[in-house]
Short mmCIF file of C-alpha atoms (C1' of nucleotides) in Angstrom, two decimals:
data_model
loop_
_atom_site.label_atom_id
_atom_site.label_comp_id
_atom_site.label_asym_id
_atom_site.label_seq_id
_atom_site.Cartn_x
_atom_site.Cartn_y
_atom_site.Cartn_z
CA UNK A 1 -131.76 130.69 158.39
CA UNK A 2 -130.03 127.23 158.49
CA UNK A 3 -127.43 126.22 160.15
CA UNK A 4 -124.85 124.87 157.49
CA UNK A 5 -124.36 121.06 158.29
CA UNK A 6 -120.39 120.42 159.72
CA UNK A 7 -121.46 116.38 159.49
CA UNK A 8 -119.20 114.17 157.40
CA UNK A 9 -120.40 114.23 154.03
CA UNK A 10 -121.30 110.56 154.53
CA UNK A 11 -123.29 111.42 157.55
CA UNK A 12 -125.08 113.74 154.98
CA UNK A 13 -125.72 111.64 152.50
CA UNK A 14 -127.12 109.35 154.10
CA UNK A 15 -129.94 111.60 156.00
CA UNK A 16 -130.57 113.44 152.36
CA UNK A 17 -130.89 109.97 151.08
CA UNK A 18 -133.42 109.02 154.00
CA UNK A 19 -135.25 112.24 153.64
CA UNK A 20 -135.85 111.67 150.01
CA UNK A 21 -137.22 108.22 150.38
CA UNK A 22 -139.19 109.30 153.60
CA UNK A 23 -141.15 111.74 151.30
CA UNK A 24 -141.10 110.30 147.88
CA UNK A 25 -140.70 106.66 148.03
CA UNK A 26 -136.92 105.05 146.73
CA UNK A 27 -137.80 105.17 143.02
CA UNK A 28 -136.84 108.97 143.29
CA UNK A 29 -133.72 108.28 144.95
CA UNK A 30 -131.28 110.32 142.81
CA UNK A 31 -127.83 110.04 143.64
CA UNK A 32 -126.96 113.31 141.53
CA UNK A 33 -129.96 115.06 143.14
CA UNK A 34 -129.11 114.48 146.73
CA UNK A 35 -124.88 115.06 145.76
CA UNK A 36 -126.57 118.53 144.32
CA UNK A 37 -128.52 119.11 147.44
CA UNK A 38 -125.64 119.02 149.38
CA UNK A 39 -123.86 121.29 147.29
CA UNK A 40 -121.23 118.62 146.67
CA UNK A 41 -120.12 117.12 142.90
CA UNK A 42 -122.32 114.61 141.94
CA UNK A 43 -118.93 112.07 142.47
CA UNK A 44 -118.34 113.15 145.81
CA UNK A 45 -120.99 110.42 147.98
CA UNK A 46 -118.66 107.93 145.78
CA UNK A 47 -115.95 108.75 148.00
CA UNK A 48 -117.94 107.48 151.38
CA UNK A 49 -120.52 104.85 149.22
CA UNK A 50 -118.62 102.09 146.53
CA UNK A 51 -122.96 102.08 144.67
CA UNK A 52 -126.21 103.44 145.16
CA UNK A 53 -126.78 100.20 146.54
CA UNK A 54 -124.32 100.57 149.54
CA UNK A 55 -126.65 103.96 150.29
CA UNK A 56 -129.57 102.58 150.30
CA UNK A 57 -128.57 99.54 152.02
CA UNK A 58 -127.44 102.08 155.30
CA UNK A 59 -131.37 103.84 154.82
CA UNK A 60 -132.75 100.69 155.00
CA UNK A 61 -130.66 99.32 158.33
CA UNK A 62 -131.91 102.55 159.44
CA UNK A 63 -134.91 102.13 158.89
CA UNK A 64 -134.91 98.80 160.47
CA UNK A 65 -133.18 100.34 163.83
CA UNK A 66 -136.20 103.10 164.16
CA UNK A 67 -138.61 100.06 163.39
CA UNK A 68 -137.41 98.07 166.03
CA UNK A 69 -136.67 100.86 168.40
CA UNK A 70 -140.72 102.05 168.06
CA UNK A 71 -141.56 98.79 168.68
CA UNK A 72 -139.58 98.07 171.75
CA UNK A 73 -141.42 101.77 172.92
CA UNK A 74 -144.72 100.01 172.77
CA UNK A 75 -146.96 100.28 176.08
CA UNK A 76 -146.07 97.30 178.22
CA UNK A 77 -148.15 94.96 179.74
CA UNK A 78 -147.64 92.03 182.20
CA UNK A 79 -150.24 89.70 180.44
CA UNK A 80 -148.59 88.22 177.59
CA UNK A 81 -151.96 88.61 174.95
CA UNK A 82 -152.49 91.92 175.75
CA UNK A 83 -148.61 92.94 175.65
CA UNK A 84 -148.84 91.25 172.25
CA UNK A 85 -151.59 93.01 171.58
CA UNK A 86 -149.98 96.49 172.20
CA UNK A 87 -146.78 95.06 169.63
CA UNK A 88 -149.42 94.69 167.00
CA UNK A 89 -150.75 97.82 167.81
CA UNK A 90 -146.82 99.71 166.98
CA UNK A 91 -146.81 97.93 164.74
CA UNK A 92 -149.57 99.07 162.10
CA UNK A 93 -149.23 102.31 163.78
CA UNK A 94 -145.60 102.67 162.55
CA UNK A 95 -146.75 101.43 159.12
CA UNK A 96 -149.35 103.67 158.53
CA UNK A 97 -147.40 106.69 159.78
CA UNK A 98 -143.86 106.11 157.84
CA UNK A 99 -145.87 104.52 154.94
CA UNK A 100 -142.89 105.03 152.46
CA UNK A 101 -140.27 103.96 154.68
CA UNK A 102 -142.25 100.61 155.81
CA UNK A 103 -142.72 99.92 152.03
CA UNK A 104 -139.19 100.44 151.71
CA UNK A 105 -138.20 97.65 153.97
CA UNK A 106 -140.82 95.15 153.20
CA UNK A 107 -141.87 95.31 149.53
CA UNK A 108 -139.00 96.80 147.51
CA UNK A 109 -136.54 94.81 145.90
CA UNK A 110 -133.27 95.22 148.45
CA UNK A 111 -129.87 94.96 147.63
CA UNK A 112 -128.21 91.74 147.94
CA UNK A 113 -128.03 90.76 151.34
CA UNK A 114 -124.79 88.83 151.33
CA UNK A 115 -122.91 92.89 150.34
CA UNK A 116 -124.61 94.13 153.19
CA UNK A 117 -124.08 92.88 156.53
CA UNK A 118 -125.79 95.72 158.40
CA UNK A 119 -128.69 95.96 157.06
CA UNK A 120 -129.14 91.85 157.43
CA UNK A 121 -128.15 92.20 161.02
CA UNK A 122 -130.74 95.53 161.72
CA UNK A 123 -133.50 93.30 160.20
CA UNK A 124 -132.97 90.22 161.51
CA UNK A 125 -133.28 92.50 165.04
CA UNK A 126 -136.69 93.42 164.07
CA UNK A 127 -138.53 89.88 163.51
CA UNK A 128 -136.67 88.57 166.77
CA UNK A 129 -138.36 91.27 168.91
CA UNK A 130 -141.83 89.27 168.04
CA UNK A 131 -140.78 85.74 168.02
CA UNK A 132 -138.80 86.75 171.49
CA UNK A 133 -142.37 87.51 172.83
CA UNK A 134 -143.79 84.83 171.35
CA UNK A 135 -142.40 82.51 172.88
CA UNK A 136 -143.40 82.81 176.56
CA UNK A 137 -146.99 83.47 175.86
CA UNK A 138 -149.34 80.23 176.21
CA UNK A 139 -150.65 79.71 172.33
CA UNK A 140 -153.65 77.59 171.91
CA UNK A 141 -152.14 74.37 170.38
CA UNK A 142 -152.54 72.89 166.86
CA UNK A 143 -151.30 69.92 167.51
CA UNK A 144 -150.13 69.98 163.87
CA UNK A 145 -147.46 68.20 164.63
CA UNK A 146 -144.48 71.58 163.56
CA UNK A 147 -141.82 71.23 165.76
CA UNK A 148 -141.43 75.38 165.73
CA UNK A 149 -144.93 76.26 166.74
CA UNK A 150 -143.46 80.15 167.94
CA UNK A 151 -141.62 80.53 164.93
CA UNK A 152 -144.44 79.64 162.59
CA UNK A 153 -147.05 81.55 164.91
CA UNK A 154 -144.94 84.26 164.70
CA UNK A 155 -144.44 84.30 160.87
CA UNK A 156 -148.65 84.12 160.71
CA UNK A 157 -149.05 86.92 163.12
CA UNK A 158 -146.29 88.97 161.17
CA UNK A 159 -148.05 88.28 158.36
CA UNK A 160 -151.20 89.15 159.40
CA UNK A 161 -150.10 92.41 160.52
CA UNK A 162 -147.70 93.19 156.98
CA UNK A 163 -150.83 92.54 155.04
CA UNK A 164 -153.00 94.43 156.49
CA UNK A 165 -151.07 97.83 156.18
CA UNK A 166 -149.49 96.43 153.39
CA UNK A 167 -152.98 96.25 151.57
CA UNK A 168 -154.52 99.46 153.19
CA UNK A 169 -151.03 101.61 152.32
CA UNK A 170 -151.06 99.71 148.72
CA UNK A 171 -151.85 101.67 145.36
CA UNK A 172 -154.59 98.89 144.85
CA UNK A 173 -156.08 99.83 147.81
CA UNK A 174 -156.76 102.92 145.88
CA UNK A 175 -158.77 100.61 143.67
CA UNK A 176 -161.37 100.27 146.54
CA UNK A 177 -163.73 102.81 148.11
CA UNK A 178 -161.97 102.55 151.58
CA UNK A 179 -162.52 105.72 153.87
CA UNK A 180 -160.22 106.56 156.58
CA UNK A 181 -162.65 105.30 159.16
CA UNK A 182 -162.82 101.96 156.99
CA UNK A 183 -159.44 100.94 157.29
CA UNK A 184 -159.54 102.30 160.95
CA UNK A 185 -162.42 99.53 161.42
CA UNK A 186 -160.66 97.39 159.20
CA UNK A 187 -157.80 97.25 161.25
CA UNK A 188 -159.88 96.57 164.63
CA UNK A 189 -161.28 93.69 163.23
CA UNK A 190 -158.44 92.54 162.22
CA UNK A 191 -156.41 92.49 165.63
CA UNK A 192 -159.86 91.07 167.27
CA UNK A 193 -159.58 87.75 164.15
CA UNK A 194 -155.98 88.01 165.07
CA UNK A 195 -156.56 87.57 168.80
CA UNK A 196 -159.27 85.09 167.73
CA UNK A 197 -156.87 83.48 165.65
CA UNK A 198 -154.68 82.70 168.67
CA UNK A 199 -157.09 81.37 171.00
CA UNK A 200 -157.40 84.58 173.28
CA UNK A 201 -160.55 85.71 172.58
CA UNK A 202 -163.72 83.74 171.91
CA UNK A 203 -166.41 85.15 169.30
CA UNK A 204 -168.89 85.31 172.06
CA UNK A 205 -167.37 87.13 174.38
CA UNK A 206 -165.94 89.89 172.46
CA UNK A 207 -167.91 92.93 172.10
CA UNK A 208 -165.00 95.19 173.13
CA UNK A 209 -161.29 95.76 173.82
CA UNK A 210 -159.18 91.91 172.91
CA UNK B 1 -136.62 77.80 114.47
CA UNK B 2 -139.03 80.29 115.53
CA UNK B 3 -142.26 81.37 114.08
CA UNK B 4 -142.33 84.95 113.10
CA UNK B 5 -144.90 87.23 115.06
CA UNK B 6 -147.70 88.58 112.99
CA UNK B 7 -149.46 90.06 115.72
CA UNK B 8 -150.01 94.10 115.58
CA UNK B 9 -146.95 95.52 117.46
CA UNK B 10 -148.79 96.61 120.25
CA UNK B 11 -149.77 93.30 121.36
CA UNK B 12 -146.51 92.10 120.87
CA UNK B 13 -145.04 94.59 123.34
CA UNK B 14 -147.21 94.15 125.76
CA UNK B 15 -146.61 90.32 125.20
CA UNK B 16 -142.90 91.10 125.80
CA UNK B 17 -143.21 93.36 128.47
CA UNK B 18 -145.40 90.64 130.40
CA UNK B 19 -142.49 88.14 129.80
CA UNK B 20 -139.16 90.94 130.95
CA UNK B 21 -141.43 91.19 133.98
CA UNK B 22 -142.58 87.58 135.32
CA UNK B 23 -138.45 86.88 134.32
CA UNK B 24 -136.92 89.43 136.07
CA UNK B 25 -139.21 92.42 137.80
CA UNK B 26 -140.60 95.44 136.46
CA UNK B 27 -137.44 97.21 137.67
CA UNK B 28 -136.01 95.02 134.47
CA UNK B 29 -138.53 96.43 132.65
CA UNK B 30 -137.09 99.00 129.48
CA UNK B 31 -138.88 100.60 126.60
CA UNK B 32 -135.70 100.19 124.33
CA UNK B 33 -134.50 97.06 125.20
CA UNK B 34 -137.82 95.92 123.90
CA UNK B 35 -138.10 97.18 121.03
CA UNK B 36 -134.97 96.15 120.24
CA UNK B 37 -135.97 92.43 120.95
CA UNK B 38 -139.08 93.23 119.01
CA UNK B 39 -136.50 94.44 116.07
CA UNK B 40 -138.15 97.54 115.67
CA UNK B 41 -136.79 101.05 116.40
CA UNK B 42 -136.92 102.47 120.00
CA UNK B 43 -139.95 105.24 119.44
CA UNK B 44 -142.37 102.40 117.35
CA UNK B 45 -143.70 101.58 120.91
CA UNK B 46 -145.11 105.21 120.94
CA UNK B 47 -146.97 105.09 118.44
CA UNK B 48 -149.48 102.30 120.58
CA UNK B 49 -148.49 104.06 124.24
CA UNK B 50 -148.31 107.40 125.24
CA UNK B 51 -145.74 106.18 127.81
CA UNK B 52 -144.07 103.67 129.57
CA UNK B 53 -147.21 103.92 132.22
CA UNK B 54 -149.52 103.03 129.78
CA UNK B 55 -147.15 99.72 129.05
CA UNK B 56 -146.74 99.01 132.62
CA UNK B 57 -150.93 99.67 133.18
CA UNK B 58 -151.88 97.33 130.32
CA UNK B 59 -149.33 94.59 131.89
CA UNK B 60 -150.89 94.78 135.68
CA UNK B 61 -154.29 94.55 134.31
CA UNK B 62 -153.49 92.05 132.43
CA UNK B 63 -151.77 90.29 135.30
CA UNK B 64 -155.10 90.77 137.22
CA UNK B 65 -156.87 89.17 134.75
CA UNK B 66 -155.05 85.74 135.22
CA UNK B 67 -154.90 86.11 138.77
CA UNK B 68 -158.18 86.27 138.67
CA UNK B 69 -159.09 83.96 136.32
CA UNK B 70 -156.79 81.37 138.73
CA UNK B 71 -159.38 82.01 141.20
CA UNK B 72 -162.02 81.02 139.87
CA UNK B 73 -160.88 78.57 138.51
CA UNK B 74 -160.38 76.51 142.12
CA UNK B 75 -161.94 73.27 142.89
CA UNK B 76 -165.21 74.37 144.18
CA UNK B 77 -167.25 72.94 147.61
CA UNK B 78 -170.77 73.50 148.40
CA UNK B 79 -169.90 73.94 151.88
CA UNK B 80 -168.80 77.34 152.49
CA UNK B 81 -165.54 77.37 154.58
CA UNK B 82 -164.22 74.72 152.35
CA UNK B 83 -164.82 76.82 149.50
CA UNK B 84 -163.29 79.58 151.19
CA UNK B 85 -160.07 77.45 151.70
CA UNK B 86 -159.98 76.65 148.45
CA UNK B 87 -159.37 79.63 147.43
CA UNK B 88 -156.87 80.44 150.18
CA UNK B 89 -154.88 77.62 148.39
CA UNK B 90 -155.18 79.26 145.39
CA UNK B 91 -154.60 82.14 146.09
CA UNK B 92 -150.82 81.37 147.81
CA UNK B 93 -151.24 79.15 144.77
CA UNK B 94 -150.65 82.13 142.32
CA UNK B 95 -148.56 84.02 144.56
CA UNK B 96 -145.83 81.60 145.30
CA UNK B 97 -145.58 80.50 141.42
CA UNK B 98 -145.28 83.68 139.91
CA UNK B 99 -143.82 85.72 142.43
CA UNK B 100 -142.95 88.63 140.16
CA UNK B 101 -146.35 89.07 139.00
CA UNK B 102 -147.90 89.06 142.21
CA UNK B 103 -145.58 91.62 143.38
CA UNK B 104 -145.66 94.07 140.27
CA UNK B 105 -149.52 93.88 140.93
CA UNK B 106 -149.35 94.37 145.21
CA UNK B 107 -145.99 95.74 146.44
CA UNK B 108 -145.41 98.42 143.59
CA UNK B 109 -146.27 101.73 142.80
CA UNK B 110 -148.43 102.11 140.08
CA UNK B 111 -149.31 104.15 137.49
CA UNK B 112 -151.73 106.53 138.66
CA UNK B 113 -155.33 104.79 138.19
CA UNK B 114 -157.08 107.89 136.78
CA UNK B 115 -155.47 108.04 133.67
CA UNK B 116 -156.01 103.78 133.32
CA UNK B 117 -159.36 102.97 134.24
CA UNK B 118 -159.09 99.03 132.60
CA UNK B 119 -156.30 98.06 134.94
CA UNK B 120 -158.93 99.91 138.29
CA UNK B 121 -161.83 97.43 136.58
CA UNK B 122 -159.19 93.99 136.45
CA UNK B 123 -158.04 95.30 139.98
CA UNK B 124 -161.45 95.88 141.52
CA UNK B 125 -162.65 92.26 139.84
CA UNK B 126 -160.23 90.16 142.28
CA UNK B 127 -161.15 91.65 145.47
CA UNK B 128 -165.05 91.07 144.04
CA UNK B 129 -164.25 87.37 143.89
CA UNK B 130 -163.16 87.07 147.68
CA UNK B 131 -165.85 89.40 148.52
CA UNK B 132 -168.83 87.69 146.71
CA UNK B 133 -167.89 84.63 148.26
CA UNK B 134 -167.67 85.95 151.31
CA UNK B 135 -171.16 87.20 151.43
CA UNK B 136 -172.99 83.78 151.92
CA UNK B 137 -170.81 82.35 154.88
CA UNK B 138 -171.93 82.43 158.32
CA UNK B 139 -168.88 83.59 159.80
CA UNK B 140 -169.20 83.74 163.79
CA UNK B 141 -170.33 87.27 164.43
CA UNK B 142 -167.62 89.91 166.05
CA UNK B 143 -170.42 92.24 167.46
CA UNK B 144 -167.90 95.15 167.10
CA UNK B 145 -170.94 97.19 165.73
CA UNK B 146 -169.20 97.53 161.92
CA UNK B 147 -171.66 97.91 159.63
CA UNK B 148 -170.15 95.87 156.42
CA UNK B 149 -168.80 93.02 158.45
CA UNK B 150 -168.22 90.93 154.82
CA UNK B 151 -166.07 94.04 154.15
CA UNK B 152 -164.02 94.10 156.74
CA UNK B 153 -163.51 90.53 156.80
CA UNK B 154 -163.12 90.09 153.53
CA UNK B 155 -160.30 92.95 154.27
CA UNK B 156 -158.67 90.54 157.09
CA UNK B 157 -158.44 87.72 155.02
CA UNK B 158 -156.85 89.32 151.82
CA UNK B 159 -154.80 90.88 154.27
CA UNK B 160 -153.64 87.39 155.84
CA UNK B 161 -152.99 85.94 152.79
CA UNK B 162 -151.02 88.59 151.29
CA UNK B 163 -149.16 88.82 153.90
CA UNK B 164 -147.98 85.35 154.32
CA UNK B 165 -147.12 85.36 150.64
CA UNK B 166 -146.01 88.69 150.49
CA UNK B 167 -143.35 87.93 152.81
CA UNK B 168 -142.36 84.69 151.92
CA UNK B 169 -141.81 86.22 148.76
CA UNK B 170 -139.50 89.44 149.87
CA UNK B 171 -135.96 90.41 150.45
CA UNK B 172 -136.63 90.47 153.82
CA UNK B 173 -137.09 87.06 154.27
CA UNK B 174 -133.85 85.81 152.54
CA UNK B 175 -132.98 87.65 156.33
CA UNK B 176 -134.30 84.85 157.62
CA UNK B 177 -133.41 80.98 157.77
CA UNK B 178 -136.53 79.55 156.30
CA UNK B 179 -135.93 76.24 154.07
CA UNK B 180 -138.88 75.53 151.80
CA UNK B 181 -140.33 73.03 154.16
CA UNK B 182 -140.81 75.52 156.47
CA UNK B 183 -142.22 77.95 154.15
CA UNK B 184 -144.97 75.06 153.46
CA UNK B 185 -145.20 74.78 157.55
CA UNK B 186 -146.13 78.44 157.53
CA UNK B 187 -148.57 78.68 155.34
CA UNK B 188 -150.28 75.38 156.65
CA UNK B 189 -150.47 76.83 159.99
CA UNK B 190 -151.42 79.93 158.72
CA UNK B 191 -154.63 78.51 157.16
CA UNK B 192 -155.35 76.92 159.93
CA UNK B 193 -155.45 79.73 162.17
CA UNK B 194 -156.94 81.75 159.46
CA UNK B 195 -159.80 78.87 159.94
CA UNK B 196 -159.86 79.54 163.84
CA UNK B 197 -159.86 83.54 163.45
CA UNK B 198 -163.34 82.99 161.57
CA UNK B 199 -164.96 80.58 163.79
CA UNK B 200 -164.38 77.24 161.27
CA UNK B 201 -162.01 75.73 163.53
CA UNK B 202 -162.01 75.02 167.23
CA UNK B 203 -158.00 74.66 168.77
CA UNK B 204 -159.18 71.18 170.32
CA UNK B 205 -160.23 69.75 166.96
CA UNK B 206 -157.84 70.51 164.88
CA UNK B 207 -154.94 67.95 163.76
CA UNK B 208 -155.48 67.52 160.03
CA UNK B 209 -156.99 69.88 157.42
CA UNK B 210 -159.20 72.65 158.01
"C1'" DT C 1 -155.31 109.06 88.00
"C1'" DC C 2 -153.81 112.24 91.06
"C1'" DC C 3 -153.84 114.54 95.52
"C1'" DG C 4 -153.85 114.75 100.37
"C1'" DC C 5 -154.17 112.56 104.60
"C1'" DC C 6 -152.56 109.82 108.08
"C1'" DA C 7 -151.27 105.69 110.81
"C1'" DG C 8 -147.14 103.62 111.71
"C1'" DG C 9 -142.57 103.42 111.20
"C1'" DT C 10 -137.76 105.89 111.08
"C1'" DT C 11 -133.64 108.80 112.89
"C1'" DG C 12 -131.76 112.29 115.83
"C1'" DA C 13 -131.53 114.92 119.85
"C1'" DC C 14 -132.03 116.02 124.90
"C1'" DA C 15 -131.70 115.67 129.82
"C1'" DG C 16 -131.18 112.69 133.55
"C1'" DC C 17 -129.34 108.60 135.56
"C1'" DG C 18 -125.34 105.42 137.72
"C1'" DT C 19 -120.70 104.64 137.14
"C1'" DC C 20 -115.67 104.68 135.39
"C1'" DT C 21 -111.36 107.19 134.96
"C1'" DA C 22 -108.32 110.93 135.49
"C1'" DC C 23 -106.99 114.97 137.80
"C1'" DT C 24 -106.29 118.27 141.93
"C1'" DG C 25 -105.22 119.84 146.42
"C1'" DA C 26 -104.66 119.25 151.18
"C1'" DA C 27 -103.32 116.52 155.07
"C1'" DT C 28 -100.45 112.92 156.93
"C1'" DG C 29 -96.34 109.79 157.81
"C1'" DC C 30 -91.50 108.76 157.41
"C1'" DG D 1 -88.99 117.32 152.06
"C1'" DC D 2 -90.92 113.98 149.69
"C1'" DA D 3 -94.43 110.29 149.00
"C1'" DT D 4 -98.73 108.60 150.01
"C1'" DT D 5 -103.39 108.77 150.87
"C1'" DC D 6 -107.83 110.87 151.29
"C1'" DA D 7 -111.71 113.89 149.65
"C1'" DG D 8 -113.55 116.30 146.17
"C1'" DT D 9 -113.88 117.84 141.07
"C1'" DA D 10 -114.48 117.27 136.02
"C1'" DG D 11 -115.46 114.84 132.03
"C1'" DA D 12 -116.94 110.94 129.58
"C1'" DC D 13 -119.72 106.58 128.58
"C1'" DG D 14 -123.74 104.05 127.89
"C1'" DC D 15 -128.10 103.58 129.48
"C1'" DT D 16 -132.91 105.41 130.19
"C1'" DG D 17 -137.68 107.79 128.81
"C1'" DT D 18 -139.33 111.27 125.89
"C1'" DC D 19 -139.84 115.09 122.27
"C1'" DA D 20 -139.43 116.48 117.51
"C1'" DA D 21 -138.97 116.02 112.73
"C1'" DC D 22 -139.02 113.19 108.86
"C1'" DC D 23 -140.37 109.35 105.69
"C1'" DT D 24 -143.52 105.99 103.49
"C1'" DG D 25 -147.14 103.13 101.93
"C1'" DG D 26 -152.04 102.67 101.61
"C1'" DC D 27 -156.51 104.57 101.43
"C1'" DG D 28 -160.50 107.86 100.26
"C1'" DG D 29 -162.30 111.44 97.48
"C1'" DA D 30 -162.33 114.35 93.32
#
DNA sequence: TCCGCCAGGTTGACAGCGTCTACTGAATGC
DNA sequence: GCATTCAGTAGACGCTGTCAACCTGGCGGA
């Protein structure tokens, strides 16, 4: 038997709404459904929430916060490759395991930004925690001449690490005979070209952990 | 004064669904509103399409199609890597010029690919292209002990280059302060590193193009 | 020539959606 | 004790995709 919920309604709302999208993506974010949920009128979140926007807004920041938080609860390490390493690591693992919610962050169409300052602010959090650690770990130079080397390292390795669960948790990827084990291996490989990529493992030498 | 459209309806809505799309996002996209533009009544459309799926299905094949067809249509090198770059370039190529295609084809959720086997044969084409190319490149060996190393590293790279554009291209980075330039910087340095994750590109000899 | 079929168009209806406005009742401040 | 404000309700509007019934012009066969 369930304990009746004594929250604020807005409190409410907002979990229902992060439940929802948690299990069946945002496009079946209802507004009516969740209001009907919570045994409420399907005006009553319009008392807490001025759009749907505004609600999903607060899911996203929230999303965000638990983003960032799993990442700062990654293994630490004193060596700077291999604490990155472990952030890449949380990374894909929190991807692959809250596969709507990442989606929801970083390929759905967000509301404006400028309307919400929250959610700006709980993202923003998120890409810092990697450029942060970035920046004291010895890179293998370009000599390309960017006057932001951590910032643009930081966008690659981000963007090495977004497309691959990106890819594996896409609906093309159900285009392509991937097993589980595949994209397991296909994620190994990836943070091995990654560490490659950065100068911290050679290809000779690596026939093991990066 | 324009031309009127003799086509058969159904390739005119598809036509028109393709253009609400690149213009303003498949969320945009409405069965009514087109036939309305098309001046014909809102149910004509289902007499071509069972449902709005079927539109959306025949629009991301479609969109595969070009994509494709942009990448092979690249400059082409006999040497390998160079080849391979080539169609890096093109590939961020199609990506950053029409962003909304790229997305409705990679960051959405679409129709169910049992019930639309021509937009699974457009979808699996692209990844062949990358792939096939793939296949004839000494890249340095991992020894990881994967069995389809062309696979999985034809896996890493799609997965590096959607990424980069992928999140150039999302809300999330209008979080960020990234002025076009730097956007360019990115995906310079990304290619570059790309180039050093497969064993074209030593850090020390690097200051121009891969 | 007439009949029937049928592909391709029409109109009308339905439920669900987000959102606007108006109303109600309870709590709060002066 | 009255006014104000807050939280929730109720109904309506216009939008959506979809189902159903109806109409119509052209074609094939008798």
């Amino acid at each position: 038997m369930a304990k009746p919920d004594t929250r604020p309604l807005k409190d409410q709302v907002v979990s229902e709404a992060f439940k929802v999208i948690a299990e069946a993506g945002v496009e079946a974010l209802s507004l009516r459904a969740i209001a009907k949920r919570l045994g409420v009128s399907h005006q009553a979140p319009y008392k807490h929430f001025a759009s749907r926007d505004h609600i999903l807004a607060e899911v996203v920041a929230r999303s965000f916060e638990s983003f960032a938080t799993h990442l700062e609860a990654r293994p630490r390490s004193e060596n700077g490759f291999e604490d990155l390493g472990f952030m890449g690591r949380a990374y894909l693992e929190f991807a692959m395991t809250h596969p709507l919610q990442y989606r929801l962050m970083f390929n759905t169409a967000l509301p404006d930004i400028d309307d919400h300052p929250k959610m700006l602010a709980k993202s923003q959090r998120s890409f810092s925690i990697l450029h942060d650690r970035l920046q004291t770990i010895p890179l293998s130079d370009l000599r390309d001449g960017l006057d932001q080397p951590a910032k643009h390292d930081a966008m690659f390795i981000w963007a090495t690490l977004h497309g691959c669960c990106s890819i594996l948790n896409s609906d093309v990827a159900k285009t392509l005979p991937l097993t589980d084990q595949d994209k397991a291996d296909t994620m190994d490989r990836m943070m091995r070209r990654l560490s490659m990529a950065l100068g911290a493992l050679d290809a000779e030498s690596s026939n093991g952990k990066a």
